[in-house]
Coordinates of C-alpha atoms in Angstrom, one line a residue:
M1 CA -0.3 -22.4 -3.7
E2 CA 1.2 -25.3 -5.6
Q3 CA 3.9 -23.0 -7.0
V4 CA 4.8 -21.8 -3.4
A5 CA 4.9 -25.4 -2.2
Q6 CA 7.2 -26.4 -5.1
L7 CA 9.5 -23.5 -4.4
S8 CA 9.8 -24.5 -0.7
Q9 CA 10.5 -28.1 -1.5
Q10 CA 13.2 -27.2 -4.1
D11 CA 14.8 -24.7 -1.6
R12 CA 15.1 -27.4 1.0
A13 CA 16.3 -30.0 -1.5
H14 CA 19.1 -27.9 -3.1
G15 CA 20.2 -26.0 0.0
P16 CA 20.0 -22.4 1.0
G17 CA 20.7 -19.7 -1.6
T18 CA 19.6 -21.7 -4.6
L19 CA 16.4 -19.8 -5.2
F20 CA 16.5 -17.1 -2.5
K21 CA 19.6 -15.0 -1.8
P22 CA 20.2 -12.9 1.4
Y23 CA 19.2 -9.2 0.9
L24 CA 21.9 -6.6 1.4
H25 CA 21.4 -2.8 1.9
S26 CA 23.3 -2.2 -1.3
S27 CA 21.1 -4.6 -3.3
V28 CA 18.7 -3.3 -5.9
Q29 CA 15.6 -5.4 -6.8
I30 CA 14.2 -4.6 -10.3
I31 CA 10.8 -6.1 -11.3
D32 CA 10.6 -6.0 -15.1
Q33 CA 7.4 -7.7 -16.2
S34 CA 8.0 -10.5 -13.6
V35 CA 7.5 -11.4 -10.0
L36 CA 9.6 -10.6 -6.9
W37 CA 9.6 -13.4 -4.3
I38 CA 10.8 -12.6 -0.8
E39 CA 11.4 -15.4 1.8
F40 CA 11.8 -14.9 5.5
E41 CA 11.3 -16.8 8.8
A42 CA 9.7 -15.5 12.0
I43 CA 8.5 -16.9 15.3
N44 CA 5.9 -15.6 17.6
R45 CA 7.3 -15.9 21.2
A46 CA 4.1 -14.7 23.0
A47 CA 1.0 -16.8 22.6
Q48 CA -1.3 -13.9 23.1
A49 CA 0.5 -11.5 20.8
R50 CA -0.5 -10.9 17.1
W51 CA 1.9 -9.6 14.6
F52 CA 1.4 -8.0 11.2
L53 CA 3.5 -7.4 8.1
E54 CA 3.0 -4.0 6.3
L55 CA 4.1 -3.3 2.8
G56 CA 4.8 0.4 2.8
L57 CA 3.4 1.3 -0.6
P58 CA -0.3 2.0 -1.2
A59 CA -0.2 1.6 -5.0
V60 CA 1.2 -1.8 -5.7
D61 CA -0.3 -4.1 -8.5
E62 CA -0.5 -7.2 -6.3
A63 CA 1.0 -8.5 -3.1
S64 CA 0.4 -12.0 -1.6
L65 CA 1.7 -13.6 1.5
F66 CA 1.9 -17.4 1.9
W67 CA 2.7 -19.5 4.9
Q68 CA 2.2 -23.1 6.0
D69 CA 0.7 -24.3 9.3
P70 CA 2.0 -27.3 11.2
Q71 CA -0.6 -29.5 9.5
G72 CA 0.7 -28.6 6.1
R73 CA -2.1 -26.3 5.0
W74 CA -1.2 -23.2 3.1
T75 CA -2.6 -19.8 4.0
E76 CA -2.8 -17.1 1.3
Q77 CA -3.6 -13.4 1.8
R78 CA -3.9 -11.1 -1.2
A79 CA -3.9 -7.3 -1.5
G80 CA -3.0 -4.6 -4.0
D81 CA -4.7 -2.9 -6.9
A82 CA -5.7 -6.3 -8.4
V83 CA -7.9 -6.9 -5.3
A84 CA -10.9 -4.8 -4.2
Q85 CA -10.0 -2.9 -1.0
S86 CA -13.0 -4.5 0.7
Q87 CA -11.5 -8.0 0.2
W88 CA -8.1 -7.2 1.7
P89 CA -7.2 -9.3 4.7
I90 CA -6.7 -6.2 6.9
A91 CA -8.5 -2.9 6.3
S92 CA -5.7 -0.5 5.7
R93 CA -4.3 2.1 3.3
N94 CA -1.3 -0.2 2.5
P95 CA -1.3 -3.9 2.1
V96 CA -1.1 -5.4 5.6
F97 CA -0.9 -9.2 6.3
A98 CA -1.5 -11.1 9.5
L99 CA 1.4 -13.4 10.5
S100 CA 1.0 -16.8 12.0
N101 CA 0.4 -17.1 15.8
Q102 CA 2.3 -20.3 16.0
T103 CA 4.8 -20.2 18.9
L104 CA 6.6 -23.5 18.9
T105 CA 8.7 -23.3 15.8
P106 CA 9.6 -20.6 13.3
T107 CA 7.2 -20.1 10.4
R108 CA 8.6 -19.6 6.8
Y109 CA 6.8 -16.9 4.8
F110 CA 6.8 -16.2 1.1
L111 CA 5.9 -12.7 -0.1
R112 CA 5.0 -12.4 -3.8
V113 CA 5.0 -8.9 -5.3
V114 CA 3.8 -7.9 -8.8
H115 CA 4.4 -4.3 -9.8
E116 CA 4.8 -3.5 -13.5
R117 CA 3.9 0.2 -13.8
A118 CA 6.9 1.7 -12.1
P119 CA 10.1 0.8 -10.2
F120 CA 9.2 -1.0 -6.9
A121 CA 10.6 0.4 -3.7
A122 CA 8.8 -0.1 -0.4
P123 CA 9.9 -1.0 3.2
L124 CA 8.6 -4.1 4.8
T125 CA 7.8 -3.6 8.5
V126 CA 6.5 -6.0 11.2
Y127 CA 4.2 -4.5 13.8
S128 CA 2.5 -5.8 16.9
A129 CA -1.2 -5.1 17.1
A130 CA -0.6 -2.2 19.5
G131 CA 2.2 -0.9 17.3
L132 CA 0.1 -1.1 14.2
L133 CA -2.7 0.9 15.9
D134 CA -0.3 3.6 17.1
M135 CA 1.2 3.9 13.7
R136 CA -2.3 4.3 12.1
E137 CA -3.3 6.9 14.6
V138 CA -0.3 9.1 13.9
Q139 CA -0.8 8.7 10.1
H140 CA -4.5 9.6 10.3
F141 CA -3.7 12.6 12.5
W142 CA -1.4 14.1 9.9
L143 CA -3.7 13.1 7.0
G144 CA -6.6 14.8 8.8
C145 CA -4.5 18.0 9.2
F146 CA -3.6 18.0 5.5
F147 CA -7.1 17.4 4.2
G148 CA -8.6 19.8 6.7
L149 CA -6.3 22.5 5.6
T150 CA -7.1 21.9 1.9
A151 CA -10.8 22.0 2.7
L152 CA -10.3 25.4 4.4
M153 CA -8.3 26.7 1.5
M154 CA -11.0 25.7 -0.9
V155 CA -13.7 27.4 1.1
M156 CA -11.6 30.6 1.5
G157 CA -11.0 30.6 -2.3
L158 CA -14.7 30.3 -3.1
V159 CA -15.6 33.0 -0.6
N160 CA -13.0 35.4 -2.0
G161 CA -14.1 34.6 -5.5
Y162 CA -17.7 35.5 -4.6
T163 CA -16.9 38.6 -2.7
Q164 CA -14.3 40.1 -5.0
R165 CA -15.8 38.8 -8.2
Q166 CA -12.5 37.3 -9.3
N167 CA -12.5 34.0 -11.2
V168 CA -8.9 33.3 -10.3
F169 CA -10.0 32.5 -6.7
A170 CA -12.4 29.9 -8.0
L171 CA -9.7 28.4 -10.1
Y172 CA -7.5 28.2 -7.1
S173 CA -10.2 26.3 -5.2
L174 CA -10.5 23.9 -8.2
Y175 CA -6.7 23.3 -8.2
V176 CA -6.6 22.7 -4.4
G177 CA -9.6 20.3 -4.8
T178 CA -7.9 18.3 -7.6
L179 CA -4.7 18.2 -5.6
A180 CA -6.6 16.8 -2.6
L181 CA -8.1 14.1 -4.8
A182 CA -4.7 13.2 -6.1
Q183 CA -3.4 12.8 -2.6
L184 CA -6.4 10.7 -1.7
V185 CA -5.3 8.3 -4.4
N186 CA -1.6 8.4 -3.7
T187 CA -2.0 7.7 0.1
G188 CA -4.6 4.9 -0.5
L189 CA -7.1 6.7 1.7
G190 CA -9.6 7.2 -1.1
A191 CA -9.6 3.5 -1.9
Q192 CA -10.0 2.6 1.7
R193 CA -12.8 5.0 2.6
L194 CA -14.5 6.2 -0.6
W195 CA -14.4 3.5 -3.2
P196 CA -13.4 0.2 -1.5
T197 CA -15.3 -2.0 -4.0
A198 CA -14.6 0.0 -7.2
L199 CA -11.7 -2.1 -8.6
G200 CA -11.6 -0.5 -12.1
W201 CA -11.9 3.1 -10.8
R202 CA -9.0 2.5 -8.3
A203 CA -6.6 1.7 -11.2
A204 CA -7.9 4.6 -13.4
A205 CA -7.8 7.1 -10.6
E206 CA -4.1 6.6 -10.1
T207 CA -3.6 8.2 -13.5
L208 CA -6.6 10.5 -13.8
M209 CA -6.3 12.4 -10.5
P210 CA -2.6 13.4 -10.7
T211 CA -3.3 14.5 -14.3
A212 CA -6.2 16.6 -13.2
A213 CA -4.1 18.2 -10.5
W214 CA -1.4 19.0 -13.0
A215 CA -4.0 20.5 -15.5
G216 CA -5.6 22.5 -12.7
G217 CA -2.2 24.0 -11.7
V218 CA -1.4 24.9 -15.3
W219 CA -4.8 26.6 -15.7
L220 CA -4.4 28.5 -12.5
L221 CA -0.9 29.7 -13.4
R222 CA -2.1 30.8 -16.9
S223 CA -4.9 32.8 -15.3
V224 CA -2.6 34.5 -12.8
L225 CA 0.0 35.4 -15.4

């Protein structure tokens, strides 16, 4: 909080562009064992409307949004792998933050992103409450189709393996199952629905599940050939 307040004061004292530069579509932001700060201003023109900021990447080390109310009090919201899913400000697969409902003057926001494991690239999208709900319904529809199909493929593989006495069908079901678990991790759905409080397992699963899917695919290919 104190660091954010200091940044804001310095920015006002030294003029725009000293600490924060305008973002261009051709710009590339690289986080190399450091922190990426993003500053923006927004105003809520409807007193009854609620707006939310979504970071379009489920697997991010840590993301925090700071903003200051008219009385000078700072509000902080934290999400990401460093925070248990059950403690996120908004229950979601991706980090989602509630924006201020202040309507008189623009609110200045500071978004802090920490991501050291891989290059960071994620869209930032502002949704209304209705827009966020619609977006989630569409996403969960397609995710339900995918995981329903994988479950059907696993069952069919086990049935064929039992009726035809072929181990390769069982290996196929195993591969599809590990692939589904990897997608549960990659999409953030597993952390949201299955292990919302398991902070250590969330970080480990991002490495273990894709590796298990790769190993299952190699095992299946070896058996088929």
